[in-house]
Coordinates of C-alpha atoms in Angstrom, one line a residue:
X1 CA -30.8 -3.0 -11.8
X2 CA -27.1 -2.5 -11.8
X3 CA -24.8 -5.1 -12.9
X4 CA -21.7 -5.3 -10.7
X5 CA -18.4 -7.7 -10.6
X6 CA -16.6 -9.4 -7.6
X7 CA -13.4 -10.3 -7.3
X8 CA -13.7 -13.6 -5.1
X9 CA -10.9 -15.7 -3.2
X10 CA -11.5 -18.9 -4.9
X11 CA -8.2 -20.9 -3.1
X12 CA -5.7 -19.5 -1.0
X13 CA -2.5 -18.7 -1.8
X14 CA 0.8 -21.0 -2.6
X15 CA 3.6 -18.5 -3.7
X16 CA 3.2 -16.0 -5.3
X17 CA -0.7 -15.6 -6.6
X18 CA -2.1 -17.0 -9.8
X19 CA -5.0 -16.1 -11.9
X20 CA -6.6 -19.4 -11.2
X21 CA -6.6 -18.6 -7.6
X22 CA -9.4 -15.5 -8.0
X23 CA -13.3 -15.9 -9.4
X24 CA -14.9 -13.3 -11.0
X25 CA -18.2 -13.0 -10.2
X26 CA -21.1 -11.3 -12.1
X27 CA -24.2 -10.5 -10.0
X28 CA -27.3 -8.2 -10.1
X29 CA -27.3 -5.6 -7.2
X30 CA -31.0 -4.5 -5.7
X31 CA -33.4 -1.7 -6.2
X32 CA -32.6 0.9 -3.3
X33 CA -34.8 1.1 -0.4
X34 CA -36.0 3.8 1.9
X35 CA -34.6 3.3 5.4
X36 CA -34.3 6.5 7.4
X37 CA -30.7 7.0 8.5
X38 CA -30.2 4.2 7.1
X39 CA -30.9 4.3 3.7
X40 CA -29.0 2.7 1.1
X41 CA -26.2 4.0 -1.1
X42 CA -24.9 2.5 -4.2
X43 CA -21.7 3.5 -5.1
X44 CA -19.2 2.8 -8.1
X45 CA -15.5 2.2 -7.3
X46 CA -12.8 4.6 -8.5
X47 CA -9.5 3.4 -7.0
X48 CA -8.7 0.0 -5.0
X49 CA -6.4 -0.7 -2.9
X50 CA -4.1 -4.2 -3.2
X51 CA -2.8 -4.5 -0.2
X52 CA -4.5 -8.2 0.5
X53 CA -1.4 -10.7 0.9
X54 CA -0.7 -10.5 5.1
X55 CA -4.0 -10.8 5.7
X56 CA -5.7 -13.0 3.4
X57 CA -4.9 -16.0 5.2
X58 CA -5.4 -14.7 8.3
X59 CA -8.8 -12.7 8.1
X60 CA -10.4 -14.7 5.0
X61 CA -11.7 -18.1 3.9
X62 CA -12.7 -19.8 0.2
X63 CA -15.3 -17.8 -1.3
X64 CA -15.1 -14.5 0.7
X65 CA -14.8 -11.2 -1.8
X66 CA -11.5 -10.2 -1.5
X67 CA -10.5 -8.1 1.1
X68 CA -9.9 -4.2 0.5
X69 CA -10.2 -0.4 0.6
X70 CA -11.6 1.8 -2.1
X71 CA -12.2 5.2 -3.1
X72 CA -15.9 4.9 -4.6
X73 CA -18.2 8.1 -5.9
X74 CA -21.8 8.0 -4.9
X75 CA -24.2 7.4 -8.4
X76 CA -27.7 7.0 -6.3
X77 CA -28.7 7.5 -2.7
X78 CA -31.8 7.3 -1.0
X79 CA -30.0 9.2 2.1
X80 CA -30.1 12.8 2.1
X81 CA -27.0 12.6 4.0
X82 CA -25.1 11.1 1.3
X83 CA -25.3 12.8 -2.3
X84 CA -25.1 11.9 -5.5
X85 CA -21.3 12.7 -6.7
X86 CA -19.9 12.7 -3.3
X87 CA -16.6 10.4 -3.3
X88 CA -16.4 8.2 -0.2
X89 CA -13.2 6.0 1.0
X90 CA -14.6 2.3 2.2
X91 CA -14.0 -1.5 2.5
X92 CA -16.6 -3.7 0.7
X93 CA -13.3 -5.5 -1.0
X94 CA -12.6 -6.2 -4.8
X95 CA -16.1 -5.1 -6.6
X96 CA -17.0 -2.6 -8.9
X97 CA -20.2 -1.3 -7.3
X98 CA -22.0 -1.9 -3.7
X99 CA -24.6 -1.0 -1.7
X100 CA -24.1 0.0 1.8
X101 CA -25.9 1.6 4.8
X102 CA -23.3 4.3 5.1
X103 CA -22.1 3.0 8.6
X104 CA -18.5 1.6 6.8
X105 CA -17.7 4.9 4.9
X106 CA -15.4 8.3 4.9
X107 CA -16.4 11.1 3.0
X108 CA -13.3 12.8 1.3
X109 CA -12.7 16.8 2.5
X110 CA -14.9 18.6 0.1
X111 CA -11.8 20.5 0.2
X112 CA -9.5 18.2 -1.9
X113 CA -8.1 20.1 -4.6
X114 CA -8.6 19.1 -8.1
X115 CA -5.3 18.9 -9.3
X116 CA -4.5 15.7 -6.7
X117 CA -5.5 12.2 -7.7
X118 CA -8.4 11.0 -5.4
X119 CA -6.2 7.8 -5.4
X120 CA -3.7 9.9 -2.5
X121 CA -7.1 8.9 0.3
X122 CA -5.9 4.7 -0.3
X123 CA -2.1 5.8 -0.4
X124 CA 0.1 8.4 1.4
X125 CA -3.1 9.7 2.8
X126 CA -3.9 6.3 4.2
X127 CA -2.4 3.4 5.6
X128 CA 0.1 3.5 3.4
X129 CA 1.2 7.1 4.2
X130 CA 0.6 6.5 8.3
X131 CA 3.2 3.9 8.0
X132 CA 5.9 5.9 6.5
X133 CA 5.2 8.3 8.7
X134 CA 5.3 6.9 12.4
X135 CA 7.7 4.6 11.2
X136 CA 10.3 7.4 10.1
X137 CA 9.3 9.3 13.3
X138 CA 8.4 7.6 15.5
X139 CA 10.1 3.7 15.1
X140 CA 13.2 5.0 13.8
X141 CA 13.5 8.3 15.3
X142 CA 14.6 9.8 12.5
X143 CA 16.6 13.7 13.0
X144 CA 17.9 16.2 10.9
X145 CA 21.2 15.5 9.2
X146 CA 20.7 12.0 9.7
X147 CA 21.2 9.0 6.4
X148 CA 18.2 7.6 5.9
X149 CA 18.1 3.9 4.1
X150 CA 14.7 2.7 2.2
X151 CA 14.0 -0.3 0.5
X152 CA 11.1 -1.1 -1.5
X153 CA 11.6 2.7 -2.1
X154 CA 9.6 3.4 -5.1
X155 CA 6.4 1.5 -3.8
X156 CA 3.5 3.3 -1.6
X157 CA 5.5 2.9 1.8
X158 CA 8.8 3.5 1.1
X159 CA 7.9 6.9 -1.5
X160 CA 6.3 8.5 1.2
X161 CA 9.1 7.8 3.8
X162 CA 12.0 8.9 1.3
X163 CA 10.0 12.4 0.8
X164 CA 9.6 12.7 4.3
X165 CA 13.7 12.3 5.4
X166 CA 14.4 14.5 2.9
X167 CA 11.6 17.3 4.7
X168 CA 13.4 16.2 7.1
X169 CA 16.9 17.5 6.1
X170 CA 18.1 14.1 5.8
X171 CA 20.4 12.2 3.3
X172 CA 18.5 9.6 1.5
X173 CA 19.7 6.4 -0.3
X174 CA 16.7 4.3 -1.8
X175 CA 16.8 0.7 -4.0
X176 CA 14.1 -0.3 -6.1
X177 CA 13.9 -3.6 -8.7
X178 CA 14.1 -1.4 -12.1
X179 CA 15.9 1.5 -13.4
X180 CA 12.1 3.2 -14.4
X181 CA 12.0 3.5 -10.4
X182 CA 15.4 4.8 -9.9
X183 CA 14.9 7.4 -12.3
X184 CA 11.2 7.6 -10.2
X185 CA 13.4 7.5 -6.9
X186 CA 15.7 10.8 -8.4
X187 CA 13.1 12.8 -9.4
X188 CA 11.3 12.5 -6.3
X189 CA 14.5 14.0 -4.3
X190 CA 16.2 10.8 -3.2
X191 CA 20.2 11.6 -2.7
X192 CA 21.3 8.2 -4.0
X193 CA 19.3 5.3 -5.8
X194 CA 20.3 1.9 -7.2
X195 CA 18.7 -1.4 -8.6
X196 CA 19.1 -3.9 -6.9
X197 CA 18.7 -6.3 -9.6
X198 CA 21.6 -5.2 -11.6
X199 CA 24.5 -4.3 -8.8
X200 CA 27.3 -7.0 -9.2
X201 CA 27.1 -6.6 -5.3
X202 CA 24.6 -5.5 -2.3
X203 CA 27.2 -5.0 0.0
X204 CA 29.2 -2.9 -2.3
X205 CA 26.3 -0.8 -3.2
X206 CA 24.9 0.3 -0.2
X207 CA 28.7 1.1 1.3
X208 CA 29.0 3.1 -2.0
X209 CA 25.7 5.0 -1.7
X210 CA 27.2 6.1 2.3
X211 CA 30.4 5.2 3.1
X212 CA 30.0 6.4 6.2
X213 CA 27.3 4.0 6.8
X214 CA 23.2 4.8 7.9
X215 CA 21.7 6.0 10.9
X216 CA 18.2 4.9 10.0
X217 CA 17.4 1.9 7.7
X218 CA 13.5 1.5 6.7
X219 CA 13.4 -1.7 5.4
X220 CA 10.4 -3.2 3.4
X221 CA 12.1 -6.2 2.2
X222 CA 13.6 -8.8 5.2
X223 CA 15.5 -11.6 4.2
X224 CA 19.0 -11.4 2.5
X225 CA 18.6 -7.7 2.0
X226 CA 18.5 -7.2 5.7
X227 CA 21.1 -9.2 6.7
X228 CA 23.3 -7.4 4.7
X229 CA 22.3 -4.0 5.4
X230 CA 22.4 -4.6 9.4
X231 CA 26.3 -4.4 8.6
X232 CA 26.1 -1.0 7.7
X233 CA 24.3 0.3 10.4
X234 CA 25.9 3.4 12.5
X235 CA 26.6 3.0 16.0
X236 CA 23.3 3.6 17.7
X237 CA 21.6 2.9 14.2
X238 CA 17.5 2.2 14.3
X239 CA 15.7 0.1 12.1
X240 CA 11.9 0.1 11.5
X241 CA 10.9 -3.5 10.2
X242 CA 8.1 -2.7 8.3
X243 CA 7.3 -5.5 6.3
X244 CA 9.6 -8.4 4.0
X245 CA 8.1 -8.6 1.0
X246 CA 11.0 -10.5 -0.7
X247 CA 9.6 -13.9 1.9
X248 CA 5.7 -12.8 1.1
X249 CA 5.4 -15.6 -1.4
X250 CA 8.2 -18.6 -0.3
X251 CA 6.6 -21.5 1.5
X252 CA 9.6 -22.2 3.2
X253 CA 10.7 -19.2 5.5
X254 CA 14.4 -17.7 4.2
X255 CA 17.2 -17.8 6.5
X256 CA 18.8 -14.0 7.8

């Protein structure tokens, strides 16, 4: 018998989430069965994803094991199919081990090279990197010689998306809530990076970072931080609303 933990959604959500809104649960999984192609798998998780907030109150109810993806490694199979070691990307939610049939899960390349963290299948190489890119490319219509502004620009999104303008021969100007991510944002090969938190002014700081103003503006955040950067759009300037994190946890919506 394995002994597994569950993360489970005790009450939803009122601002920003609390501890006492999550139970931990402690349960005993099942011996493995036989079952042909279907056979069962348990597997340990390695990496989670947190990417729960929009849909939480959408797609779950009280008592439901949070909602998520993982990067688990195989530690007993009854499926020649799936061996024992193999890592796997699936979405059995907030638990450290699970059985499954095999139907909900990705095999990593048995190519990935050591040297990258496994973690990149939940992240750039996952939802979070398919939004950067379609959003640069394909929402924004991003093209060479272009400025480029990201919000949020240190987090999963906005890191992939700065990387790709500069592929892209692009000038990049990114804002992030500490100077740990600014100094992230410069080594990564961002032209221009500010906090946000300690400007004396928004306004000033992004017509500082471009003068000249931004052809595409990825924006993350919503709220006060769009309204002011919608004044420094170019003429013929694209935005790409990704998401607005700064409203995720108000109960009453902001204005802008």
């Amino acid at each position: 018998m394995v002994t597994a933990r569950e993360w489970v959604l005790k009450k939803h959500f009122e601002g920003f989430p609390k501890t006492d809104d999550f139970n931990m649960k402690t349960i005993e999984l099942p011996s493995l069965k036989d079952g042909g192609k279907t056979s069962l798998k348990l597997l340990t998780v390695i990496y989670l994803c947190l990417c729960y907030r929009p849909y939480s109150q959408r797609d779950m109810k009280e008592g439901d094991i949070m909602i998520d993806t993982q990067v688990a490694r195989i530690v007993e199979s009854k499926n020649p199919g799936f061996t024992v070691g193999a890592f796997v990307v699936g979405g059995s939610g907030w638990r450290t081990h699970f059985i499954s049939d095999g139907n909900d899960l990705q095999f990593l390349p048995s190519s990935w090279p050591e040297s990258l963290p496994k973690s990149l299948a939940i992240g750039t190489l996952c939802m979070p990197g398919l939004t950067a890119y379609f959003g640069l490319l394909e929402v924004c219509k991003m093209k060479p010689g272009e400025t480029v502004l990201v919000n949020a620009a240190a987090g999963a999104v906005g890191s992939v998306v700065g990387q790709l303008a500069k592929i892209g021969d692009c000038k990049v100007v990114g804002c992030a809530g500490s100077d740990d991510k600014v100094a992230y944002l410069k080594k990564i090969g961002f032209d221009e990076a500010f906090n946000y938190k300690t400007v004396t002014s928004l306004d000033e700081a992004l017509h500082k970072a471009s003068p000249g103003g931004y052809d595409c503006f990825f924006d993350s955040v919503g709220g006060e931080f769009a309204s002011i950067a919608v004044n420094h759009m170019k003429k013929y300037g694209r935005i790409a609303v990704c998401g607005a994190i700064s409203q995720h946890n108000d109960s009453v919506p902001q204005k802008g």
